[in-house]
Amino acid sequence: MKKLISVILSATLLMTMTVHAMASNDSISADNQADIINETTPSESSEKNAEERAASNKAIVVIPGVGGSVLRNSSGQACWLWATTNRLNQIACTSTGASVNTITAGTGDYGVLDYYKPLCNMLEDYYGDEYDIVFFPYDWRMSNTTSAAKLAIAINNTYDEVILVAHSMGGLVASKYLANSSINRNKVDKLITLGTPYTGTPHLIYVAETGDFNFILSSIHLDDDIKELVKNFHCTYQLAPTARYNNNYGNYIKYDNIYYSGENARAFYSTRPWAIDESLPDIVKPMFSAATTFHNGLMVSGTHIANGSLVDTYKIVGTGEDTASMIYYYTNNNYNCEYLDVDVNNSGDGTVPLYSASNTQATTASRVYTVANVSHMDLIKDEDVFSRIRAIIDGSSAYSLTNGQDLEAVEVNEKGWIVGADNKRIYIIVDSNSELSITDGNEDTLTIDPSGVYNANGDKVGSIWKIGGNRTKYVMRDDNYSIQVNMSSAEKPALTIEYQNNGYYTHSETYSDIVDPCINVNISEFAGQAVTMTAMSDENMSARTVEIIQPTHTMTAEELAARNA
């Protein structure tokens, strides 16, 4: 029987390699994920015998991303992922990044909610006879420098040759392991990264401002708890945009009318409340400078370890998903800086932009493989991604390169939108306390949950973003929509509809101080750019009045030009 090795890290850094029979590849549906959060327990394990251990000196090591490893308290109870605050808040850290409680990673075969089970099963099915398949859990709250040191213990004491398959922040852990020494590099045959934010991501700033990190926790309204937790995690600062990101992707912060990039942008977000030590006003938390030291440590002889010739590296990048590209701030009535809005483009996987996941190589596409319309978490279960991983491992001419060149370069415009893609978007912005339903052009009611908006076929047709003023922005693909809104609980009964193409706004109208609590809005597809708002006669939306509500403001051509500048 084929075996899977799971690396378990104890509080004393002892590593225990346990072997588990491969379970079936049944996926966990979105409907029952929340129900099983509180029921995940360690699996039975058995030790690999000495003969098998001696004969198997090669491994494929799967390194999960941020939030991908189960975290347990000193009693062995899962704290992450957990659906109640009393357990979840046990993973809190101090303002210096130290864990408040004793927390250990691991004891789950495939990470949180078995997210990495499809990837591990695929690798076991194809390569289990030649390689041990090792899942490497780690405490993702801590510095990736610490996790890289633990990875060295797990690999160097057991294996002569490994292939590293790293998802998201796991690629930073792998990069640090490789940058640390030639001894480590000599162990690694290939590094394959899936959506790794090599140069950081604006999505991290969005998470720090809103707490919108995990759709399961968002569905049970724990965003404020997450916001409070992540501000003291090392990973928050090591995932934030770096100077290298800024130099190759332009501005990603706008405060009032001023754009920020490079070190200026980093200086800006170092002043945000989540980055400041509350006990020492105006003092930036030490994790900020530690993140700079960490990323500098990934450079070997002036070149990033994942871009040079020292390691055979391949980067698989998801594109076509709405991905945060610009974070907006404004000066409020109290003259304080406040989070306002987020802009997106489609040159990313919904979390990590193309330029970061390719480690700034998106325009040359050297050993960079793009997979269209694959989200950040789907990178670890998508069949096309799996075929590319296998081709790289097998050395197939289809994907594994011999001349360092690849023909998958993606062209984007100055706003970061993929040239030639479906770039038309319709924005629906409402008070977050409003009750909203959306019907598409086929007269099907769309499914709305914190992970996105889905049509009757289960296809994602919209993304959802938390923005300032307790508002929610729905970024919808081009179609005819009819929306019904109950604003009886809204703090600010207002609604904005905007059309955007290739990152440029073409129409925007706002309805402020809406008197009628129940309204219906018909929104034409992009070609028409027409909006009709009608008041409803009752909360059941069963009948309309004859009253048509007029917008309080429609942006002029001059205002649109200023906004698009």
XYZ file of C-alpha atoms in Angstrom:
565
model
C 0.000 0.000 0.000
C 1.247 3.444 -0.837
C 2.174 5.641 2.077
C 2.082 9.349 2.943
C 4.486 10.884 5.408
C 3.268 13.810 7.483
C 5.785 15.934 9.346
C 4.617 16.867 12.833
C 6.369 19.652 14.707
C 6.257 19.636 18.506
C 6.854 22.569 20.793
C 10.399 21.334 21.409
C 11.092 21.215 17.657
C 11.283 17.433 17.645
C 10.241 16.070 14.277
C 8.231 12.896 13.999
C 7.736 11.394 10.567
C 4.482 9.448 10.577
C 3.071 7.369 7.800
C -0.590 7.358 6.895
C -2.556 5.208 4.509
C -3.840 7.403 1.707
C -7.493 8.277 2.179
C -9.954 8.719 -0.660
C -9.875 11.950 -2.663
C -13.367 13.058 -1.662
C -13.512 16.858 -1.401
C -15.213 18.803 1.371
C -18.157 20.758 0.024
C -18.637 24.411 0.860
C -21.982 23.552 2.443
C -20.576 21.347 5.190
C -17.206 22.990 5.826
C -18.515 25.126 8.674
C -20.140 22.097 10.279
C -16.898 20.131 10.479
C -14.582 22.902 11.656
C -15.098 21.894 15.255
C -14.765 18.175 14.567
C -11.349 17.889 12.889
C -9.126 15.481 14.846
C -5.721 13.880 14.249
C -5.665 10.692 12.185
C -4.273 7.344 13.221
C -0.634 6.885 12.186
C 1.969 4.153 11.990
C 5.729 4.298 11.686
C 7.512 3.424 8.477
C 9.781 0.445 9.044
C 13.556 0.731 8.940
C 13.925 -1.002 5.568
C 11.451 1.372 3.906
C 13.128 4.367 5.550
C 16.596 3.351 4.386
C 15.465 2.707 0.826
C 13.535 5.967 0.504
C 15.977 8.872 0.522
C 13.916 11.050 -1.844
C 10.826 13.073 -1.040
C 8.368 15.504 -2.513
C 7.660 18.034 0.220
C 4.358 19.948 0.140
C 4.590 23.277 1.988
C 1.212 24.940 2.671
C 0.440 28.633 2.699
C -0.648 31.061 5.391
C -3.517 29.615 7.402
C -2.979 26.206 5.806
C -1.678 24.343 8.860
C -3.786 23.324 11.823
C -2.729 25.142 15.009
C -3.390 23.494 18.378
C -3.159 24.635 21.983
C -1.245 22.895 24.774
C -4.206 20.549 25.315
C -4.095 19.415 21.696
C -7.314 21.224 20.803
C -7.546 22.869 17.379
C -7.537 26.664 17.586
C -7.166 27.211 13.865
C -9.436 26.808 12.050
C -12.078 27.193 14.774
C -15.530 28.718 14.661
C -15.740 30.175 18.173
C -13.778 33.100 19.552
C -12.746 31.445 22.812
C -10.650 28.908 20.892
C -9.731 31.096 17.906
C -8.315 33.883 20.066
C -5.848 31.482 21.673
C -3.587 31.968 18.632
C -3.107 35.637 19.577
C 0.369 37.158 19.596
C 1.826 40.105 21.479
C 2.736 43.394 19.827
C 6.258 42.010 19.359
C 4.997 38.953 17.485
C 5.455 36.417 20.286
C 2.746 33.835 20.835
C 0.634 34.526 23.926
C -0.069 30.820 24.410
C 1.748 27.573 23.654
C 0.727 26.715 20.110
C 1.938 23.833 17.934
C 1.366 23.093 14.268
C 0.422 19.830 12.679
C -1.264 16.555 13.576
C -3.471 16.916 10.513
C -2.619 14.855 7.435
C -3.464 17.459 4.811
C -3.719 20.789 6.608
C -6.795 22.750 7.621
C -10.017 21.102 6.419
C -7.859 18.754 4.311
C -7.274 21.600 1.836
C -4.074 19.957 0.577
C -5.485 16.451 0.282
C -6.086 16.566 -3.515
C -2.505 17.729 -4.138
C -0.953 15.173 -1.776
C -3.091 12.368 -3.211
C -2.126 13.253 -6.766
C 1.571 13.248 -5.908
C 1.208 9.955 -4.049
C -0.630 8.325 -6.959
C 2.016 9.321 -9.510
C 5.234 9.335 -7.482
C 4.610 7.393 -4.263
C 6.685 4.427 -5.432
C 9.788 6.587 -5.857
C 9.299 9.445 -3.378
C 7.986 9.904 0.121
C 5.185 12.475 -0.064
C 5.744 14.773 2.917
C 3.258 17.370 4.100
C 5.125 20.003 6.133
C 2.902 21.856 8.646
C 4.290 24.928 10.382
C 3.166 27.799 12.591
C 2.362 30.305 9.862
C 1.908 33.160 12.370
C 5.640 33.204 13.066
C 8.502 34.443 10.906
C 9.195 32.401 7.800
C 12.820 32.416 8.942
C 11.809 30.192 11.864
C 9.737 27.933 9.618
C 12.632 27.597 7.155
C 14.918 26.422 9.961
C 12.377 23.763 10.914
C 12.096 22.733 7.285
C 15.864 22.212 7.209
C 15.621 19.842 10.180
C 12.778 17.917 8.553
C 14.619 17.517 5.240
C 18.331 17.423 5.991
C 18.214 14.751 8.674
C 16.292 12.334 6.460
C 16.582 12.940 2.718
C 19.305 13.251 0.112
C 17.065 14.657 -2.630
C 13.760 16.532 -2.476
C 11.333 18.343 -4.734
C 9.609 21.256 -3.021
C 5.991 21.997 -4.007
C 5.040 25.170 -2.159
C 1.715 26.989 -2.113
C 1.361 30.693 -1.366
C 3.512 31.762 1.618
C 5.011 28.262 1.628
C 7.112 29.475 -1.289
C 8.673 32.093 1.002
C 9.498 29.383 3.538
C 11.089 27.312 0.750
C 12.989 30.315 -0.587
C 14.473 31.065 2.818
C 15.497 27.426 3.264
C 17.258 27.560 -0.119
C 18.887 30.941 0.472
C 20.310 29.834 3.807
C 23.031 27.508 2.507
C 24.464 25.578 -0.416
C 23.957 22.434 1.679
C 20.214 23.047 1.545
C 20.277 23.905 -2.155
C 22.170 20.718 -2.978
C 19.276 18.735 -1.487
C 16.684 20.274 -3.819
C 16.102 18.968 -7.320
C 13.258 21.390 -8.135
C 11.245 24.150 -6.497
C 7.671 24.481 -7.774
C 5.645 27.364 -6.351
C 1.900 27.894 -6.664
C 0.774 31.494 -6.250
C 3.647 32.542 -3.994
C 3.646 36.289 -3.163
C 7.391 36.669 -3.670
C 7.176 40.457 -3.530
C 4.071 40.703 -1.353
C 0.462 41.538 -2.158
C -1.884 44.504 -1.583
C -4.471 41.926 -0.508
C -2.598 41.684 2.780
C -3.222 45.381 3.442
C -6.881 44.820 2.597
C -7.022 41.978 5.149
C -5.286 44.072 7.811
C -7.807 46.881 7.287
C -10.958 44.726 7.127
C -10.272 41.317 8.710
C -11.666 39.674 5.557
C -9.245 36.715 5.547
C -11.216 33.469 5.520
C -14.663 33.138 3.961
C -15.804 30.598 6.561
C -14.975 32.959 9.436
C -16.480 35.876 7.523
C -19.726 33.934 7.131
C -20.033 33.771 10.920
C -19.013 37.409 11.384
C -15.563 36.952 12.910
C -13.827 39.538 10.715
C -13.229 41.885 13.653
C -11.551 39.065 15.597
C -9.313 38.246 12.626
C -8.424 41.921 12.201
C -7.347 42.056 15.833
C -5.281 38.867 15.515
C -3.404 39.439 12.242
C -1.997 42.812 13.271
C 0.482 41.005 15.550
C 1.467 38.120 13.261
C 4.890 38.084 11.594
C 3.277 36.704 8.436
C 1.229 39.888 8.021
C 4.343 41.976 7.518
C 6.219 39.401 5.437
C 3.267 39.156 3.044
C 2.834 42.927 2.676
C 4.195 44.508 -0.536
C 7.965 44.867 -0.550
C 10.142 47.439 -2.269
C 10.667 44.976 -5.123
C 6.911 44.736 -5.654
C 6.611 48.491 -5.749
C 9.397 48.999 -8.244
C 7.871 46.576 -10.714
C 4.131 47.119 -10.349
C 3.752 50.838 -9.720
C 1.440 52.566 -7.265
C -0.786 50.506 -5.032
C -1.869 53.046 -2.394
C -3.754 56.304 -2.909
C -4.360 58.675 -0.008
C -6.674 61.534 -0.996
C -5.003 62.658 -4.242
C -1.512 61.310 -3.589
C -0.263 57.987 -4.974
C 2.332 55.900 -3.175
C 4.750 53.233 -4.325
C 8.188 51.991 -3.340
C 9.494 52.839 0.085
C 6.988 55.690 0.298
C 4.140 53.183 0.253
C 5.823 51.075 2.900
C 6.336 54.166 5.043
C 2.644 54.964 4.599
C 1.271 51.626 5.726
C 3.748 51.527 8.623
C 1.677 54.390 10.085
C -1.602 52.480 9.975
C -3.045 51.567 13.410
C -2.489 47.840 12.842
C 1.256 48.416 12.327
C 1.756 50.666 15.383
C 2.565 49.355 18.856
C -0.396 50.439 20.981
C 1.742 50.565 24.135
C 4.365 52.748 22.431
C 2.575 55.403 20.344
C 4.205 56.227 17.008
C 6.527 53.216 17.298
C 6.281 50.714 14.446
C 6.071 47.092 15.537
C 9.365 45.201 15.220
C 7.795 42.755 12.758
C 7.876 45.508 10.138
C 11.680 45.817 10.070
C 12.046 42.066 10.597
C 10.083 41.542 7.366
C 12.565 43.728 5.494
C 15.428 41.678 6.912
C 13.647 38.471 5.910
C 13.137 39.505 2.288
C 16.689 40.834 2.014
C 17.811 37.398 3.163
C 16.254 35.822 0.071
C 18.815 37.555 -2.144
C 21.959 35.599 -2.980
C 24.710 37.498 -4.800
C 22.245 40.238 -5.675
C 19.614 37.906 -7.186
C 16.500 36.471 -5.579
C 17.102 32.809 -4.858
C 14.000 31.822 -6.861
C 15.105 33.811 -9.928
C 18.727 32.783 -10.296
C 20.480 29.702 -11.587
C 21.255 28.173 -8.187
C 17.885 26.415 -7.946
C 15.748 24.870 -10.691
C 12.596 26.918 -10.024
C 9.162 26.900 -11.663
C 6.330 29.295 -10.827
C 2.683 28.460 -11.486
C 0.461 31.524 -11.428
C -3.326 31.861 -11.460
C -4.872 34.693 -13.483
C -8.302 35.961 -14.458
C -9.577 36.477 -10.889
C -10.454 39.852 -9.364
C -7.317 40.737 -7.377
C -6.716 43.778 -5.165
C -4.500 46.271 -6.988
C -5.051 49.646 -5.288
C -5.977 50.496 -1.690
C -7.637 53.891 -1.181
C -7.587 56.092 1.927
C -9.094 59.493 2.686
C -9.030 62.181 5.362
C -12.229 61.932 7.399
C -14.073 64.720 9.190
C -11.766 64.346 12.186
C -8.725 64.843 9.949
C -7.683 61.243 10.397
C -6.612 58.876 7.654
C -9.261 56.201 7.080
C -9.568 53.178 4.777
C -11.961 53.967 1.908
C -11.962 51.522 -0.986
C -10.154 48.881 -3.028
C -9.674 48.592 -6.782
C -9.116 45.265 -8.515
C -7.745 43.933 -11.769
C -7.706 40.433 -13.256
C -3.965 39.796 -13.524
C -3.908 37.626 -10.441
C -5.500 34.686 -8.644
C -7.776 36.732 -6.383
C -5.105 37.034 -3.690
C -1.672 37.325 -5.304
C -0.965 39.492 -8.374
C 0.750 38.001 -11.413
C 3.844 40.166 -10.997
C 4.389 39.004 -7.447
C 3.674 35.293 -8.050
C 6.082 35.379 -11.005
C 8.664 37.161 -8.840
C 8.673 40.180 -11.175
C 9.254 37.938 -14.211
C 5.766 38.282 -15.709
C 6.977 40.134 -18.794
C 9.761 37.656 -19.587
C 7.884 34.557 -18.358
C 11.063 32.603 -17.698
C 9.774 29.365 -16.167
C 6.488 31.024 -15.305
C 3.290 29.135 -16.105
C -0.034 30.953 -16.081
C -3.322 29.147 -15.544
C -6.394 31.165 -16.548
C -9.390 31.562 -14.251
C -7.876 29.633 -11.354
C -8.193 31.138 -7.887
C -5.552 31.136 -5.178
C -6.995 28.150 -3.313
C -7.907 26.297 -6.509
C -4.203 26.170 -7.384
C -3.920 23.218 -4.988
C -6.725 21.193 -6.567
C -6.969 22.246 -10.228
C -6.328 19.456 -12.756
C -4.505 21.718 -15.221
C -2.194 22.839 -12.428
C -1.628 19.190 -11.518
C -0.702 18.320 -15.108
C 1.840 21.118 -15.132
C 3.335 19.955 -11.853
C 3.680 16.426 -13.232
C 5.234 17.658 -16.453
C 7.800 19.678 -14.512
C 8.680 16.740 -12.269
C 8.849 14.369 -15.257
C 10.950 16.783 -17.310
C 8.396 16.794 -20.110
C 9.088 19.145 -23.012
C 5.526 20.401 -22.664
C 6.335 22.469 -19.582
C 9.769 21.671 -18.177
C 12.223 24.027 -19.816
C 15.640 23.327 -21.205
C 16.446 26.799 -22.511
C 15.029 28.934 -19.705
C 12.321 30.385 -21.924
C 8.563 29.982 -21.923
C 5.897 31.317 -24.255
C 3.295 32.033 -21.599
C 4.054 35.710 -21.023
C 0.882 37.634 -20.144
C 0.409 41.144 -21.492
C -1.366 43.601 -19.213
C -2.338 47.227 -19.661
C -1.287 50.118 -17.462
C -4.071 49.312 -14.978
C -2.986 45.691 -14.656
C -5.832 44.183 -16.703
C -4.991 41.319 -19.067
C -5.066 42.461 -22.683
C -7.767 40.661 -24.658
C -9.536 39.198 -21.604
C -13.086 39.847 -20.427
C -12.373 43.074 -18.572
C -15.849 44.579 -18.257
C -17.070 44.893 -14.665
C -20.200 46.291 -13.018
C -19.807 47.502 -9.417
C -22.718 47.398 -6.982
C -21.967 49.233 -3.719
C -24.410 49.081 -0.796
C -24.484 49.467 2.965
C -23.183 46.244 4.518
C -26.297 45.935 6.690
C -28.570 45.838 3.654
C -30.177 42.592 2.538
C -29.371 41.978 -1.116
C -30.467 39.464 -3.750
C -29.301 39.435 -7.375
C -30.922 37.914 -10.456
C -28.919 37.531 -13.671
C -29.897 37.867 -17.327
C -31.231 34.291 -17.340
C -33.580 35.257 -14.503
C -31.716 32.913 -12.155
C -31.186 34.044 -8.579
C -27.470 34.128 -7.846
C -25.901 32.560 -4.773
C -24.112 35.063 -2.550
C -21.671 34.019 0.170
C -18.483 35.613 1.541
C -16.356 33.767 -1.042
C -18.163 35.353 -4.007
C -21.263 35.414 -6.204
C -22.150 32.280 -8.192
C -24.605 31.539 -10.997
C -26.902 28.528 -11.346
C -24.045 26.466 -12.843
C -21.776 27.183 -9.878
C -19.549 29.522 -11.895
C -18.168 32.521 -10.061
C -19.569 35.695 -11.612
C -18.674 38.211 -8.934
C -16.285 38.972 -6.086
C -17.171 40.676 -2.805
C -15.093 43.307 -1.015
C -15.492 45.161 2.274
C -14.890 48.892 1.844
C -14.973 51.962 4.047
C -18.102 53.420 5.577
C -19.438 49.958 6.420
C -20.151 49.283 2.747
C -19.854 46.195 0.565
C -18.720 46.241 -3.050
C -19.919 43.526 -5.448
C -17.670 43.318 -8.514
C -19.804 41.584 -11.151
C -18.971 40.177 -14.582
C -20.770 41.772 -17.526
C -24.465 40.789 -17.668
C -27.964 42.157 -17.145
C -28.826 42.171 -13.449
C -31.857 42.847 -11.337
C -31.169 43.444 -7.673
C -33.546 43.710 -4.774
C -32.345 45.587 -1.715
C -33.913 45.842 1.718
C -32.303 48.830 3.420
C -34.471 48.838 6.540
C -31.397 47.966 8.673
C -28.904 50.091 6.758
C -26.945 52.765 8.598
C -26.599 54.777 5.395
C -29.372 53.958 2.887
C -27.411 54.619 -0.274
C -26.403 52.701 -3.381
C -23.841 53.225 -6.127
C -23.685 51.537 -9.541
C -20.503 51.833 -11.625
C -19.289 50.479 -14.951
C -15.611 49.849 -15.602
C -13.700 48.459 -18.598
C -9.976 47.659 -18.702
C -9.637 49.412 -15.346
C -11.250 52.666 -16.525
C -14.567 53.892 -15.134
C -17.077 54.780 -17.850
C -20.193 55.485 -15.788
C -21.011 56.036 -12.117
C -24.250 57.042 -10.431
C -25.094 57.268 -6.743
C -28.431 57.200 -4.933
C -28.115 58.805 -1.492
C -30.494 59.038 1.457
C -32.971 56.583 -0.023
C -36.278 56.999 1.789
C -37.930 53.786 0.618
C -36.465 50.833 2.552
C -37.166 48.333 -0.263
C -35.987 48.983 -3.794
C -35.508 47.152 -7.073
C -32.680 48.083 -9.443
C -32.423 46.939 -13.041
C -28.865 47.148 -14.345
C -28.198 46.655 -18.036
C -25.124 44.917 -19.349
C -22.071 46.994 -20.157
C -23.172 47.933 -23.665
C -26.266 49.705 -22.350
C -24.913 51.226 -19.126
C -28.470 51.966 -17.995
C -29.776 51.819 -14.429
C -33.410 52.039 -13.312
C -34.250 52.148 -9.612
C -37.824 51.625 -8.454
C -39.286 51.758 -4.962
C -41.082 48.649 -3.680
C -44.400 48.744 -1.859
C -43.538 46.203 0.857
C -40.659 44.291 2.400
C -41.662 41.104 0.606
C -40.729 42.758 -2.703
C -44.031 41.470 -4.084
C -45.169 44.678 -5.731
C -43.698 47.890 -7.062
C -44.895 51.423 -6.755
C -44.934 53.572 -9.843
C -42.226 55.797 -8.393
C -38.877 55.773 -10.181
C -36.010 57.002 -8.023
C -33.545 59.365 -9.676
C -29.803 59.317 -8.878
C -28.579 62.086 -6.624
C -25.334 62.281 -8.567
C -24.010 61.002 -11.888
C -20.326 61.493 -12.558
C -19.521 63.904 -15.367
C -16.973 63.175 -18.067
C -14.522 65.430 -16.244
C -15.054 63.579 -12.947
C -14.577 60.212 -14.646
C -11.375 61.440 -16.286
C -10.035 62.610 -12.915
C -10.919 59.290 -11.333
C -9.207 57.350 -14.116
C -6.038 59.455 -13.985
